[in-house]
Amino acid sequence: MNKTRDVGLYRELRTMNTPPGPEMWIDGRKMLVFSSNNYLGLANEERLVHSAEKVLREFGVGSSGSRLITGHTDWHHRLEVKIASFKETEAALLFSSGYLANVGVLSSLPEKGDVILSDRLNHASIIDGCRLSQADTVVYQHIDMEDLEKKLMASSSYRRRFIVTDGVFSMDGTIVPLDVLMSLAKKYDACVIIDDAHATGVLGENGKGTSEYFGVQPDIVIGTLSKAIGTEGGFVAGSNELIEFLLNHARTFIFQTAMPPAICAASCTAFEIIEEGNIKQKVLLSNVKKIQTSLREMGYTVIGDCTPIIPVMIGGSHEAVLFAEKLQENGIFAPAIRPPTVPDGESRIRLTVTSDHQPEHIDYLLECFYSIGKELNIIL
Ligand SMILES: *Cc1c(COP(=O)(O)O)cnc(C)c1O
């Protein structure tokens, strides 16, 4: 542990003393939060709390068993039907988290003699799924479709090829060029697995995710309920055949206690709210644009596409940490991301924004970025 401490990688817990929202009491101090995944503000939304409460009274707190033994309820079924219809697939299967959904799919579906082509910046749960798989893994450069094609061409001796990618990348805020990726997959007869954790509820006209944004349908869509949906749990959406396979083979499904029914009920309500209209989503994306545009006008390098993940490049890890500390002194909670999470010299402040952030929250954030940037000579 001393070694971890020495290289500045020591991690510590902070205690939230209030429910999720733009303003939270953290370790006893009121902070403005620009680092949560509660993109649509649903985690503490009254209608979700009400649905959960009602089902909590009917079904109790825990689910008491795995889905295949005593844990499956009508609420699990209803949520799976809801997810399949939202993602426009034949069927869907719940997992207890997005992490477990990725590990479950990647460790069961690709077999010995197959290959998984994986983006270099894919989420840790995809990397762990690849490690558990009997298939070989080949990593291609981040959203580099030329490199992917080269690696597809070089892998023709494998029995089956799978391409796995995040929809929106969690540290860079980039969106995968899914239309191009899908046409490569078609050309080389590969199966596409997309992890839509940060895109579900956010991308596309109706918030359906990366598929809707590009108007294409990948073979397998994985997602989480813990970000824009505001609850907990993960899912896989795809064909009936795929879901039947996973129900019989994915170890993180079979050997895991089912999600609590009350959380399933709250998740159903979240999808209903999203389906009622895209007002929250519109506010979210206008908040994103406001922050990106203003920071760029100040002279910051802001990377990524139009997503709620807004990485602001600072440079050295020392400067990034200092920047985050100064933000904190000003009551703003946003983390510095540094090596080894990102390459040397690419340390950044990773902002995330939600539809609940008010104009005055954003104005204050921008004021702080202006004064700290000047003070530390990051902007001129
Ligand atoms: C958050 C995240 C996950 C994990 O989802 P959980 O439900 O929190 O386990 C998986 N993939 C990506 C890309 C994520 O950002």
Coordinates of C-alpha atoms and ligand atoms in Angstrom, one line a residue:
M1 CA 0.0 0.0 0.0
N2 CA 2.9 2.4 0.7
K3 CA 4.0 2.0 -2.9
T4 CA 0.5 3.0 -4.1
R5 CA 0.7 6.0 -1.8
D6 CA 4.1 7.0 -3.0
V7 CA 3.1 7.2 -6.7
G8 CA 0.1 9.2 -5.8
L9 CA -2.4 6.5 -6.8
Y10 CA -3.9 6.0 -3.3
R11 CA -7.7 5.9 -3.4
E12 CA -10.0 7.1 -0.6
L13 CA -13.7 7.1 0.1
R14 CA -15.7 10.2 0.5
T15 CA -19.0 10.2 2.3
M16 CA -22.1 11.7 0.6
N17 CA -24.5 13.0 3.2
T18 CA -27.4 13.8 0.8
P19 CA -29.1 12.1 -2.2
P20 CA -27.7 12.5 -5.7
G21 CA -28.2 15.9 -7.2
P22 CA -26.1 18.9 -8.5
E23 CA -25.6 20.1 -4.9
M24 CA -24.5 17.5 -2.3
W25 CA -23.1 17.5 1.2
I26 CA -19.8 15.6 0.8
D27 CA -17.8 14.8 4.0
G28 CA -19.9 17.4 5.8
R29 CA -19.4 20.2 3.2
K30 CA -21.8 21.5 0.6
M31 CA -20.4 21.0 -2.9
L32 CA -21.4 21.5 -6.5
V33 CA -21.1 18.1 -8.2
F34 CA -19.8 17.8 -11.7
S35 CA -18.8 14.2 -11.5
S36 CA -22.0 12.0 -11.3
N37 CA -23.5 9.6 -13.8
N38 CA -27.1 10.7 -12.9
Y39 CA -27.4 12.3 -16.3
L40 CA -31.2 12.8 -16.3
G41 CA -31.5 13.4 -12.6
L42 CA -33.6 10.2 -12.2
A43 CA -31.7 8.7 -9.2
N44 CA -33.8 10.7 -6.8
E45 CA -36.8 11.4 -8.9
E46 CA -40.1 11.3 -7.0
R47 CA -41.9 8.9 -9.4
L48 CA -39.1 6.4 -9.3
V49 CA -39.0 6.6 -5.5
H50 CA -42.8 6.1 -5.4
S51 CA -42.7 3.0 -7.6
A52 CA -39.8 1.4 -5.6
E53 CA -41.7 2.2 -2.3
K54 CA -44.9 0.5 -3.5
V55 CA -43.1 -2.7 -4.7
L56 CA -40.9 -2.7 -1.6
R57 CA -44.1 -3.0 0.5
E58 CA -45.4 -5.8 -1.8
F59 CA -42.2 -7.8 -2.3
G60 CA -39.9 -6.9 0.5
V61 CA -36.3 -5.8 0.2
G62 CA -34.3 -8.7 -1.1
S63 CA -35.0 -11.1 -4.0
S64 CA -34.0 -14.2 -2.0
G65 CA -32.3 -16.1 -4.8
S66 CA -30.9 -16.3 -8.3
R67 CA -33.3 -15.7 -11.2
L68 CA -33.4 -19.4 -12.0
I69 CA -34.3 -20.5 -8.5
T70 CA -36.5 -18.2 -6.4
G71 CA -35.4 -14.7 -7.4
H72 CA -37.5 -14.1 -10.6
T73 CA -40.7 -12.0 -10.3
D74 CA -43.2 -10.4 -12.6
W75 CA -41.2 -7.1 -12.2
H76 CA -38.1 -8.7 -13.7
H77 CA -40.2 -9.9 -16.6
R78 CA -41.8 -6.5 -17.1
L79 CA -38.5 -4.7 -17.0
E80 CA -37.0 -7.1 -19.6
V81 CA -39.9 -6.6 -21.9
K82 CA -39.5 -2.8 -21.4
I83 CA -35.8 -2.9 -22.2
A84 CA -36.3 -5.0 -25.3
S85 CA -38.9 -2.6 -26.6
F86 CA -36.8 0.4 -25.8
K87 CA -33.7 -1.0 -27.5
E88 CA -35.9 -2.4 -30.3
T89 CA -34.6 -6.0 -30.0
E90 CA -36.5 -9.3 -29.6
A91 CA -35.5 -9.9 -26.0
A92 CA -33.5 -8.7 -23.1
L93 CA -31.9 -10.2 -20.0
L94 CA -31.2 -8.5 -16.7
F95 CA -27.9 -8.8 -14.8
S96 CA -27.2 -7.3 -11.4
S97 CA -24.9 -4.7 -12.9
G98 CA -23.5 -3.6 -16.2
Y99 CA -20.1 -4.9 -15.1
L100 CA -21.6 -8.4 -14.7
A101 CA -23.5 -8.1 -18.0
N102 CA -20.2 -7.4 -19.9
V103 CA -18.3 -10.2 -18.1
G104 CA -21.2 -12.6 -18.5
V105 CA -21.5 -12.1 -22.3
L106 CA -17.7 -12.0 -23.1
S107 CA -16.9 -15.0 -20.9
S108 CA -19.6 -17.2 -22.4
L109 CA -20.3 -16.3 -26.0
P110 CA -16.9 -16.1 -27.7
E111 CA -15.2 -19.6 -27.4
K112 CA -11.9 -21.1 -28.0
G113 CA -10.9 -20.6 -31.6
D114 CA -12.8 -17.3 -31.8
V115 CA -11.3 -13.8 -31.5
I116 CA -12.5 -10.6 -29.8
L117 CA -11.5 -7.3 -31.3
S118 CA -11.6 -4.7 -28.5
D119 CA -11.1 -0.9 -28.6
R120 CA -8.1 0.2 -26.6
L121 CA -10.2 2.4 -24.4
N122 CA -13.0 0.0 -23.6
H123 CA -14.3 -0.1 -20.0
A124 CA -12.6 -2.3 -17.4
S125 CA -15.5 -4.7 -17.3
I126 CA -15.0 -5.4 -21.0
I127 CA -11.3 -6.0 -20.4
D128 CA -12.1 -8.4 -17.5
G129 CA -14.7 -10.2 -19.7
C130 CA -12.0 -10.7 -22.4
R131 CA -9.6 -12.0 -19.8
L132 CA -12.1 -14.6 -18.6
S133 CA -12.9 -15.7 -22.2
Q134 CA -11.4 -18.7 -23.8
A135 CA -11.2 -16.7 -27.1
D136 CA -8.1 -14.6 -28.1
T137 CA -8.3 -10.9 -27.7
V138 CA -6.9 -8.4 -30.2
V139 CA -6.8 -4.7 -29.2
Y140 CA -7.3 -2.0 -31.8
Q141 CA -6.5 1.7 -31.5
H142 CA -9.2 3.9 -30.0
I143 CA -12.1 4.4 -32.5
D144 CA -9.5 3.8 -35.3
M145 CA -11.6 2.1 -38.0
E146 CA -8.5 1.6 -40.3
D147 CA -6.7 -0.2 -37.6
L148 CA -9.8 -2.3 -36.9
E149 CA -10.1 -3.2 -40.5
K150 CA -6.4 -4.2 -40.6
K151 CA -7.0 -6.4 -37.6
L152 CA -10.1 -7.9 -39.1
M153 CA -8.1 -8.8 -42.2
A154 CA -5.4 -10.4 -40.1
S155 CA -7.8 -12.6 -38.2
S156 CA -9.4 -14.6 -40.9
S157 CA -8.2 -17.9 -39.5
Y158 CA -10.4 -17.6 -36.5
R159 CA -13.7 -19.5 -36.4
R160 CA -15.8 -16.4 -35.4
R161 CA -15.0 -12.8 -34.9
F162 CA -16.5 -10.5 -32.3
I163 CA -16.1 -6.7 -32.2
V164 CA -16.7 -5.1 -28.8
T165 CA -16.8 -1.4 -28.1
D166 CA -18.2 1.2 -25.7
G167 CA -20.9 3.4 -27.3
V168 CA -19.6 6.5 -25.4
F169 CA -16.1 6.2 -23.9
S170 CA -16.0 7.0 -20.2
M171 CA -12.7 8.9 -20.0
D172 CA -12.6 10.6 -23.4
G173 CA -16.3 11.4 -24.1
T174 CA -15.9 10.1 -27.6
I175 CA -18.7 8.3 -29.6
V176 CA -17.8 5.2 -31.5
P177 CA -18.4 5.7 -35.3
L178 CA -20.9 2.8 -35.2
D179 CA -22.1 3.2 -38.8
V180 CA -18.6 2.6 -40.1
L181 CA -17.9 -0.1 -37.6
M182 CA -21.2 -1.9 -38.6
S183 CA -20.3 -1.9 -42.3
L184 CA -16.8 -3.3 -41.5
A185 CA -18.5 -6.0 -39.4
K186 CA -20.8 -6.9 -42.3
K187 CA -17.8 -7.0 -44.7
Y188 CA -15.8 -9.3 -42.5
D189 CA -18.8 -11.3 -41.0
A190 CA -18.1 -10.2 -37.4
C191 CA -20.6 -10.0 -34.6
V192 CA -20.9 -6.5 -32.9
I193 CA -21.2 -6.1 -29.2
I194 CA -21.8 -2.5 -28.0
D195 CA -21.7 -1.4 -24.4
D196 CA -24.1 1.5 -24.2
A197 CA -23.6 2.4 -20.6
H198 CA -23.2 6.1 -21.1
A199 CA -25.4 6.4 -24.2
T200 CA -28.7 4.8 -23.0
G201 CA -31.1 7.7 -22.2
V202 CA -28.7 10.2 -23.7
L203 CA -27.9 9.6 -27.4
G204 CA -30.4 9.5 -30.3
E205 CA -33.6 11.5 -30.8
N206 CA -35.5 9.5 -28.2
G207 CA -32.5 8.6 -26.0
K208 CA -32.4 5.0 -27.2
G209 CA -28.6 5.1 -27.4
T210 CA -25.8 4.8 -30.0
S211 CA -27.9 2.6 -32.3
E212 CA -30.6 5.2 -32.6
Y213 CA -27.9 8.0 -33.0
F214 CA -26.5 6.2 -36.1
G215 CA -29.7 4.4 -37.2
V216 CA -28.1 1.0 -37.2
Q217 CA -28.8 -2.2 -35.1
P218 CA -25.8 -4.0 -33.6
D219 CA -26.2 -7.7 -32.8
I220 CA -25.8 -7.3 -29.0
V221 CA -26.5 -4.2 -26.9
I222 CA -25.2 -4.2 -23.3
G223 CA -26.2 -1.5 -20.9
T224 CA -26.5 -0.3 -17.3
L225 CA -29.4 1.0 -15.3
S226 CA -27.0 2.9 -13.0
K227 CA -26.3 5.9 -15.2
A228 CA -29.1 7.9 -17.0
I229 CA -31.7 5.4 -15.9
G230 CA -30.9 6.3 -12.3
T231 CA -31.2 2.9 -10.6
E232 CA -29.0 -0.2 -10.4
G233 CA -28.5 -3.2 -12.6
G234 CA -27.3 -4.2 -16.1
F235 CA -28.9 -5.7 -19.2
V236 CA -28.2 -7.4 -22.5
A237 CA -30.6 -6.8 -25.4
G238 CA -30.6 -8.9 -28.6
S239 CA -32.2 -11.9 -30.3
N240 CA -34.3 -14.5 -28.6
E241 CA -31.6 -17.0 -29.4
L242 CA -28.9 -14.9 -27.7
I243 CA -31.0 -14.3 -24.5
E244 CA -31.7 -18.1 -24.3
F245 CA -28.0 -18.8 -24.7
L246 CA -27.0 -16.3 -21.9
L247 CA -29.7 -17.6 -19.6
N248 CA -28.2 -21.0 -19.9
H249 CA -24.5 -20.2 -20.1
A250 CA -23.6 -16.7 -18.6
R251 CA -22.1 -17.5 -15.2
T252 CA -22.7 -14.0 -13.9
F253 CA -26.4 -14.5 -14.6
I254 CA -26.8 -18.0 -13.3
F255 CA -24.8 -17.7 -10.1
Q256 CA -25.9 -14.3 -9.0
T257 CA -28.8 -13.2 -6.8
A258 CA -31.6 -11.5 -8.8
M259 CA -32.0 -7.7 -8.6
P260 CA -34.5 -6.5 -5.9
P261 CA -38.0 -6.3 -7.5
A262 CA -38.5 -2.7 -6.2
I263 CA -35.4 -1.6 -8.2
C264 CA -36.9 -3.3 -11.3
A265 CA -40.2 -1.3 -10.8
A266 CA -38.3 2.0 -10.4
S267 CA -36.3 1.2 -13.6
C268 CA -39.6 0.5 -15.5
T269 CA -40.8 4.0 -14.4
A270 CA -37.5 5.5 -15.5
F271 CA -38.0 4.1 -19.1
E272 CA -41.6 5.4 -19.0
I273 CA -40.4 8.9 -18.2
I274 CA -37.8 8.8 -21.0
E275 CA -40.5 7.5 -23.4
E276 CA -42.9 10.3 -22.4
G277 CA -40.6 12.9 -24.1
N278 CA -37.1 14.0 -24.4
I279 CA -37.2 17.3 -22.4
K280 CA -34.6 16.2 -19.8
Q281 CA -32.4 14.9 -22.6
K282 CA -32.7 18.2 -24.4
V283 CA -31.7 20.2 -21.3
L284 CA -28.8 17.8 -20.7
L285 CA -27.4 18.3 -24.2
S286 CA -27.8 22.0 -24.1
N287 CA -25.9 22.1 -20.8
V288 CA -23.2 20.0 -22.5
K289 CA -22.9 22.4 -25.4
K290 CA -22.9 25.5 -23.1
I291 CA -19.9 24.1 -21.1
Q292 CA -18.0 22.8 -24.1
T293 CA -18.4 26.0 -26.1
S294 CA -17.6 28.3 -23.1
L295 CA -14.5 26.4 -22.1
R296 CA -13.2 26.3 -25.7
E297 CA -13.7 30.1 -26.0
M298 CA -11.6 30.5 -22.8
G299 CA -8.8 28.6 -24.6
Y300 CA -9.1 25.2 -23.0
T301 CA -8.7 22.0 -25.0
V302 CA -11.9 20.1 -24.5
I303 CA -11.9 16.7 -26.1
G304 CA -14.8 14.3 -27.0
D305 CA -18.1 14.5 -28.8
C306 CA -21.4 16.0 -27.6
T307 CA -21.8 13.7 -24.6
P308 CA -22.3 14.4 -20.9
I309 CA -18.6 13.4 -20.4
I310 CA -16.5 16.5 -20.8
P311 CA -12.8 16.0 -20.4
V312 CA -10.8 19.3 -20.1
M313 CA -7.1 18.7 -20.9
I314 CA -4.7 20.1 -18.3
G315 CA -1.4 18.4 -19.2
G316 CA 0.9 17.2 -16.4
S317 CA -0.5 15.1 -13.6
H318 CA 0.7 17.6 -11.0
E319 CA -1.1 20.5 -12.6
A320 CA -4.3 18.4 -13.0
V321 CA -4.3 17.4 -9.3
L322 CA -3.6 21.0 -8.3
F323 CA -6.5 22.2 -10.5
A324 CA -8.9 19.7 -9.0
E325 CA -7.8 20.8 -5.5
K326 CA -8.5 24.4 -6.4
L327 CA -11.9 23.5 -7.8
Q328 CA -12.6 21.8 -4.5
E329 CA -11.5 24.8 -2.5
N330 CA -14.1 26.7 -4.5
G331 CA -16.8 24.0 -3.6
I332 CA -16.7 22.1 -6.9
F333 CA -16.4 18.4 -7.0
A334 CA -14.7 17.1 -10.2
P335 CA -11.9 14.6 -10.3
A336 CA -8.4 14.9 -11.9
I337 CA -7.8 11.8 -14.2
R338 CA -4.1 11.0 -14.6
P339 CA -1.7 8.2 -15.6
P340 CA -2.0 5.2 -15.6
T341 CA -5.7 5.8 -16.4
V342 CA -4.7 8.1 -19.3
P343 CA -1.3 8.5 -21.1
D344 CA 1.5 10.8 -19.7
G345 CA 0.9 14.4 -20.5
E346 CA -2.8 13.9 -21.0
S347 CA -4.0 14.5 -17.5
R348 CA -7.4 16.1 -17.4
I349 CA -10.3 17.3 -15.3
R350 CA -13.3 15.0 -16.2
L351 CA -16.5 16.9 -15.9
T352 CA -19.9 15.3 -16.2
V353 CA -23.1 17.3 -16.4
T354 CA -26.7 16.4 -15.8
S355 CA -30.1 17.8 -16.8
D356 CA -30.6 19.0 -13.2
H357 CA -27.7 21.5 -13.3
Q358 CA -29.1 25.0 -13.3
P359 CA -27.7 27.9 -15.4
E360 CA -26.3 29.4 -12.2
H361 CA -24.4 26.2 -11.4
I362 CA -22.9 26.2 -14.8
D363 CA -22.0 29.9 -14.7
Y364 CA -20.2 29.4 -11.4
L365 CA -18.3 26.4 -12.8
L366 CA -17.2 28.5 -15.8
E367 CA -16.1 31.4 -13.5
C368 CA -14.0 29.0 -11.5
F369 CA -12.4 27.5 -14.6
Y370 CA -11.6 31.0 -15.8
S371 CA -9.9 32.2 -12.6
I372 CA -8.1 28.9 -11.8
G373 CA -6.9 28.5 -15.5
K374 CA -5.4 32.0 -15.4
E375 CA -3.8 31.5 -12.0
L376 CA -2.1 28.3 -13.1
N377 CA -1.2 29.6 -16.6
I378 CA -3.3 27.0 -18.3
I379 CA -5.2 29.6 -20.3
L380 CA -3.8 32.9 -21.5
Ligands
LIG1 C1 -20.3 2.2 -15.7 C2 -20.0 1.3 -16.8 C3 -20.2 -0.1 -16.7 C4 -20.6 -0.7 -15.4 O1 -21.9 -0.6 -15.1 P1 -22.4 -0.9 -13.6 O2 -23.8 -1.1 -13.8 O3 -22.0 0.3 -12.8 O4 -21.7 -2.1 -13.2 C5 -19.9 -0.8 -17.8 N1 -19.4 -0.2 -19.0 C6 -19.2 1.1 -19.1 C7 -18.8 1.7 -20.4 C8 -19.5 1.9 -18.0 O5 -19.3 3.2 -18.1

